[in-house]
């Protein structure tokens, strides 16, 4: 009987815009994980081992975040999607299940729209569904989050709770959030600007995923977009996880996996 030894890999892959850091675990059909704004691959560490029991999991740091390189020019969401696709092609990921959280869900949406043959099943977790015409007002409302140099200010437990990032934030999650925001530096604000100006609704008809799961935590303040996604993506279903906020895979790994794994296995 052959013995299977799972190899966990932390590495980076080159793209024309810079190296993208990723963590790879497991073996089997590929699953790509995309993190929220101002965070990094740490937001997947609570569920990666479980997913890797059945799949090859790739958690990427978006350019400008985590241990990935900082872009040398302005980036919009299609730029991020192109860089991600280039990284996946280097890694021989030609088709995969794609799971994105927050801005990662928007990146997953753009990837599915721009490269429909690359995405098998699509999972959108806590996706913001914003109108690009309100970008100026939305960005004005976030100015207090940055210092005079455009760098993100440290958050408090109260901030995380008020923003519904978590229903019951912990010091561990706060420290990881602040550390990853500080590491991204100006790219937190830069990516927020790109997100605020992105017209997600125009991209939904282009999604050709075999099926899509729209997932939100019950108290996530971005839930106003759930029906727009559910009703405008072909073969979409909706799941609400009770009592949790915007990053459910951290706050309730068991509940998150209970929704995700059966969906991927169908």
Short mmCIF file of C-alpha atoms in Angstrom, two decimals:
data_model
loop_
_atom_site.label_atom_id
_atom_site.label_comp_id
_atom_site.label_asym_id
_atom_site.label_seq_id
_atom_site.Cartn_x
_atom_site.Cartn_y
_atom_site.Cartn_z
CA UNK A 1 0.00 0.00 0.00
CA UNK A 2 1.39 3.40 -0.98
CA UNK A 3 1.75 5.93 1.77
CA UNK A 4 0.47 9.45 1.14
CA UNK A 5 2.44 12.25 2.77
CA UNK A 6 0.76 15.65 2.63
CA UNK A 7 3.11 18.50 1.85
CA UNK A 8 2.37 21.95 3.22
CA UNK A 9 4.06 24.69 1.23
CA UNK A 10 4.58 28.38 1.82
CA UNK A 11 6.05 30.08 -1.22
CA UNK A 12 5.61 32.86 -3.76
CA UNK A 13 4.80 32.80 -7.45
CA UNK A 14 5.89 35.43 -9.99
CA UNK A 15 3.47 37.61 -11.92
CA UNK A 16 4.28 40.59 -14.19
CA UNK A 17 3.14 42.88 -11.35
CA UNK A 18 5.16 41.22 -8.57
CA UNK A 19 5.43 38.02 -6.58
CA UNK A 20 2.29 36.64 -4.93
CA UNK A 21 2.70 34.78 -1.66
CA UNK A 22 0.60 31.68 -1.08
CA UNK A 23 0.16 28.79 1.32
CA UNK A 24 -0.58 25.37 -0.18
CA UNK A 25 -1.93 22.36 1.70
CA UNK A 26 -3.39 18.98 0.88
CA UNK A 27 -3.95 17.08 -2.33
CA UNK A 28 -6.80 16.73 -4.82
CA UNK A 29 -8.94 19.14 -6.81
CA UNK A 30 -7.77 22.74 -6.24
CA UNK A 31 -9.58 25.22 -4.01
CA UNK A 32 -8.43 28.87 -4.12
CA UNK A 33 -8.99 31.05 -1.03
CA UNK A 34 -9.05 34.88 -1.19
CA UNK A 35 -8.91 37.00 1.97
CA UNK A 36 -10.69 40.20 3.11
CA UNK A 37 -9.40 43.77 2.82
CA UNK A 38 -6.41 44.58 5.02
CA UNK A 39 -5.87 40.98 6.08
CA UNK A 40 -3.88 38.08 4.62
CA UNK A 41 -3.80 34.29 4.50
CA UNK A 42 -4.16 34.24 8.29
CA UNK A 43 -7.94 34.51 7.87
CA UNK A 44 -7.98 30.98 6.41
CA UNK A 45 -5.71 29.23 8.90
CA UNK A 46 -8.65 28.06 11.03
CA UNK A 47 -10.20 26.04 8.16
CA UNK A 48 -7.36 25.20 5.76
CA UNK A 49 -6.41 21.88 7.34
CA UNK A 50 -10.00 20.65 7.22
CA UNK A 51 -10.47 21.64 3.57
CA UNK A 52 -7.08 20.10 2.73
CA UNK A 53 -8.33 16.68 3.83
CA UNK A 54 -10.13 16.48 0.47
CA UNK A 55 -8.61 19.16 -1.75
CA UNK A 56 -5.41 20.97 -2.65
CA UNK A 57 -5.89 24.35 -0.99
CA UNK A 58 -4.15 27.51 -2.14
CA UNK A 59 -4.56 30.60 0.06
CA UNK A 60 -3.16 33.69 -1.67
CA UNK A 61 -2.06 37.05 -0.31
CA UNK A 62 -3.39 39.66 -2.72
CA UNK A 63 -0.71 41.94 -4.14
CA UNK A 64 -0.05 44.73 -1.64
CA UNK A 65 -1.06 42.50 1.29
CA UNK A 66 0.65 39.96 3.51
CA UNK A 67 3.94 38.69 2.12
CA UNK A 68 3.08 39.51 -1.49
CA UNK A 69 4.84 42.32 -3.33
CA UNK A 70 3.44 45.83 -3.46
CA UNK A 71 2.33 46.88 -6.97
CA UNK A 72 4.23 49.73 -8.57
CA UNK A 73 1.13 51.37 -10.04
CA UNK A 74 -2.54 51.92 -9.33
CA UNK A 75 -4.48 48.64 -9.25
CA UNK A 76 -8.18 48.05 -9.84
CA UNK A 77 -10.15 44.83 -9.35
CA UNK A 78 -9.62 43.56 -12.92
CA UNK A 79 -5.87 44.07 -12.37
CA UNK A 80 -6.00 41.95 -9.23
CA UNK A 81 -7.96 39.27 -11.08
CA UNK A 82 -5.45 39.21 -13.93
CA UNK A 83 -2.53 38.91 -11.50
CA UNK A 84 -4.31 36.08 -9.67
CA UNK A 85 -4.98 34.27 -12.93
CA UNK A 86 -1.35 34.63 -13.98
CA UNK A 87 -0.24 33.19 -10.63
CA UNK A 88 -2.65 30.28 -10.98
CA UNK A 89 -1.43 29.46 -14.47
CA UNK A 90 2.18 29.33 -13.27
CA UNK A 91 1.03 26.92 -10.54
CA UNK A 92 -0.93 24.82 -13.09
CA UNK A 93 -4.26 25.72 -11.51
CA UNK A 94 -6.30 25.87 -14.70
CA UNK A 95 -9.72 25.34 -13.09
CA UNK A 96 -10.64 25.43 -9.41
CA UNK A 97 -13.30 26.05 -6.82
CA UNK A 98 -12.86 29.67 -5.70
CA UNK A 99 -13.79 30.93 -2.24
CA UNK A 100 -13.53 34.63 -1.43
CA UNK A 101 -14.35 36.67 1.66
CA UNK A 102 -15.27 40.39 1.54
CA UNK A 103 -13.06 42.06 -1.07
CA UNK A 104 -11.83 38.52 -1.73
CA UNK A 105 -15.41 37.67 -2.73
CA UNK A 106 -15.41 40.63 -5.12
CA UNK A 107 -12.07 39.44 -6.55
CA UNK A 108 -13.59 35.97 -6.92
CA UNK A 109 -16.54 37.53 -8.75
CA UNK A 110 -14.27 39.43 -11.13
CA UNK A 111 -12.19 36.30 -11.70
CA UNK A 112 -15.32 34.31 -12.54
CA UNK A 113 -16.50 37.06 -14.90
CA UNK A 114 -13.15 37.67 -16.63
CA UNK A 115 -11.99 34.05 -16.73
CA UNK A 116 -15.18 31.97 -16.68
CA UNK A 117 -13.45 28.75 -17.72
CA UNK A 118 -11.18 28.93 -14.66
CA UNK A 119 -13.90 28.81 -12.00
CA UNK A 120 -15.83 25.65 -11.18
CA UNK A 121 -17.80 26.33 -7.98
CA UNK A 122 -17.88 29.84 -6.56
CA UNK A 123 -18.35 30.79 -2.90
CA UNK A 124 -18.91 34.46 -2.04
CA UNK A 125 -18.56 35.16 1.69
CA UNK A 126 -19.65 38.55 3.05
CA UNK A 127 -19.45 40.18 -0.38
CA UNK A 128 -19.98 43.96 -0.50
CA UNK A 129 -22.45 44.88 -3.24
CA UNK A 130 -21.91 48.59 -3.78
CA UNK A 131 -22.97 51.14 -6.36
CA UNK A 132 -19.95 52.75 -8.01
CA UNK A 133 -21.85 56.06 -8.19
CA UNK A 134 -21.68 56.31 -4.37
CA UNK A 135 -17.90 55.75 -4.24
CA UNK A 136 -17.06 59.36 -3.31
CA UNK A 137 -19.40 59.36 -0.31
CA UNK A 138 -18.34 55.87 0.74
CA UNK A 139 -14.65 56.77 0.68
CA UNK A 140 -15.34 59.99 2.58
CA UNK A 141 -16.96 57.93 5.34
CA UNK A 142 -13.75 55.86 5.73
CA UNK A 143 -11.28 58.77 6.02
CA UNK A 144 -11.16 58.54 9.82
CA UNK A 145 -9.66 55.05 9.51
CA UNK A 146 -6.36 56.44 8.16
CA UNK A 147 -3.68 58.77 9.48
CA UNK A 148 -2.30 61.83 7.68
CA UNK A 149 0.03 59.62 5.63
CA UNK A 150 -2.83 57.43 4.41
CA UNK A 151 -1.83 54.51 6.63
CA UNK A 152 -4.49 52.48 8.46
CA UNK A 153 -4.93 53.32 12.13
CA UNK A 154 -4.91 50.45 14.66
CA UNK A 155 -8.36 49.13 15.49
CA UNK A 156 -9.85 48.30 18.87
CA UNK A 157 -12.13 45.47 19.94
CA UNK A 158 -14.96 48.00 19.92
CA UNK A 159 -14.11 48.94 16.32
CA UNK A 160 -14.24 45.31 15.18
CA UNK A 161 -17.59 44.78 16.88
CA UNK A 162 -19.10 48.02 15.62
CA UNK A 163 -18.00 47.19 12.06
CA UNK A 164 -19.52 43.69 12.48
CA UNK A 165 -16.16 42.20 11.52
CA UNK A 166 -16.83 39.79 14.38
CA UNK A 167 -19.82 39.42 16.67
CA UNK A 168 -17.51 38.72 19.60
CA UNK A 169 -13.94 39.74 18.68
CA UNK A 170 -10.97 38.40 20.62
CA UNK A 171 -7.57 39.92 21.34
CA UNK A 172 -5.98 37.31 19.06
CA UNK A 173 -8.10 38.30 16.10
CA UNK A 174 -7.58 41.99 16.88
CA UNK A 175 -3.79 41.60 16.93
CA UNK A 176 -3.75 39.65 13.68
CA UNK A 177 -6.04 42.19 12.03
CA UNK A 178 -3.93 45.16 13.12
CA UNK A 179 -0.67 43.47 12.17
CA UNK A 180 -1.86 42.59 8.68
CA UNK A 181 -3.30 46.09 8.14
CA UNK A 182 -0.01 47.66 9.19
CA UNK A 183 1.90 45.34 6.86
CA UNK A 184 -0.31 46.28 3.91
CA UNK A 185 0.14 49.97 4.76
CA UNK A 186 -1.20 52.28 2.03
CA UNK A 187 -2.58 49.32 0.10
CA UNK A 188 -5.48 49.05 2.53
CA UNK A 189 -6.73 52.43 1.36
CA UNK A 190 -5.72 51.83 -2.27
CA UNK A 191 -7.68 48.59 -2.42
CA UNK A 192 -10.63 50.21 -0.66
CA UNK A 193 -10.69 52.88 -3.36
CA UNK A 194 -10.69 50.22 -6.09
CA UNK A 195 -13.45 48.31 -4.31
CA UNK A 196 -15.64 51.39 -3.85
CA UNK A 197 -15.43 52.17 -7.58
CA UNK A 198 -16.12 48.61 -8.75
CA UNK A 199 -19.44 47.88 -10.47
CA UNK A 200 -20.11 44.33 -9.30
CA UNK A 201 -23.67 44.12 -10.63
CA UNK A 202 -22.55 44.50 -14.25
CA UNK A 203 -20.26 41.49 -13.86
CA UNK A 204 -22.77 39.01 -12.45
CA UNK A 205 -24.33 37.98 -15.82
CA UNK A 206 -20.86 36.88 -16.99
CA UNK A 207 -20.42 34.28 -14.25
CA UNK A 208 -20.57 30.75 -15.63
CA UNK A 209 -19.66 28.80 -12.48
CA UNK A 210 -21.37 25.42 -12.19
CA UNK A 211 -22.94 26.67 -8.95
CA UNK A 212 -22.49 29.57 -6.55
CA UNK A 213 -23.00 29.84 -2.80
CA UNK A 214 -23.71 33.30 -1.39
CA UNK A 215 -22.82 33.17 2.31
CA UNK A 216 -23.09 35.80 5.06
CA UNK A 217 -22.82 35.90 8.81
CA UNK A 218 -26.16 36.85 10.31
CA UNK A 219 -25.01 40.18 11.77
CA UNK A 220 -22.75 41.20 8.85
CA UNK A 221 -23.72 44.77 7.97
CA UNK A 222 -23.05 44.01 4.30
CA UNK A 223 -26.00 41.65 4.09
CA UNK A 224 -27.97 44.20 2.09
CA UNK A 225 -26.31 42.70 -1.00
CA UNK A 226 -27.34 39.10 -0.39
CA UNK A 227 -30.51 39.08 -2.49
CA UNK A 228 -28.88 40.99 -5.34
CA UNK A 229 -26.22 38.29 -5.60
CA UNK A 230 -28.62 35.43 -4.99
CA UNK A 231 -31.10 36.62 -7.63
CA UNK A 232 -28.63 37.72 -10.31
CA UNK A 233 -26.16 34.83 -10.44
CA UNK A 234 -27.22 31.71 -12.32
CA UNK A 235 -27.41 28.56 -10.15
CA UNK A 236 -26.92 30.51 -6.90
CA UNK A 237 -28.01 29.56 -3.41
CA UNK A 238 -27.93 31.54 -0.16
CA UNK A 239 -26.69 30.53 3.29
CA UNK A 240 -26.82 32.64 6.47
CA UNK A 241 -24.70 31.53 9.44
CA UNK A 242 -26.40 32.53 12.72
CA UNK A 243 -24.92 34.87 15.28
CA UNK A 244 -21.65 35.76 13.55
CA UNK A 245 -20.15 38.60 11.57
CA UNK A 246 -18.15 39.35 8.45
CA UNK A 247 -15.35 36.74 8.67
CA UNK A 248 -17.20 33.52 9.54
CA UNK A 249 -14.33 31.14 8.80
CA UNK A 250 -12.44 32.72 11.72
CA UNK A 251 -15.34 33.26 14.11
CA UNK A 252 -17.15 29.97 13.50
CA UNK A 253 -14.91 27.53 11.59
CA UNK A 254 -17.23 24.58 12.27
CA UNK A 255 -20.29 26.40 10.96
CA UNK A 256 -18.40 27.69 7.95
CA UNK A 257 -17.08 24.24 7.05
CA UNK A 258 -20.54 22.79 7.62
CA UNK A 259 -21.80 25.00 4.80
CA UNK A 260 -18.77 24.90 2.51
CA UNK A 261 -17.75 21.24 2.44
CA UNK A 262 -21.11 19.74 1.38
CA UNK A 263 -21.40 22.44 -1.30
CA UNK A 264 -17.98 21.60 -2.73
CA UNK A 265 -18.66 17.85 -2.54
CA UNK A 266 -21.92 17.94 -4.53
#
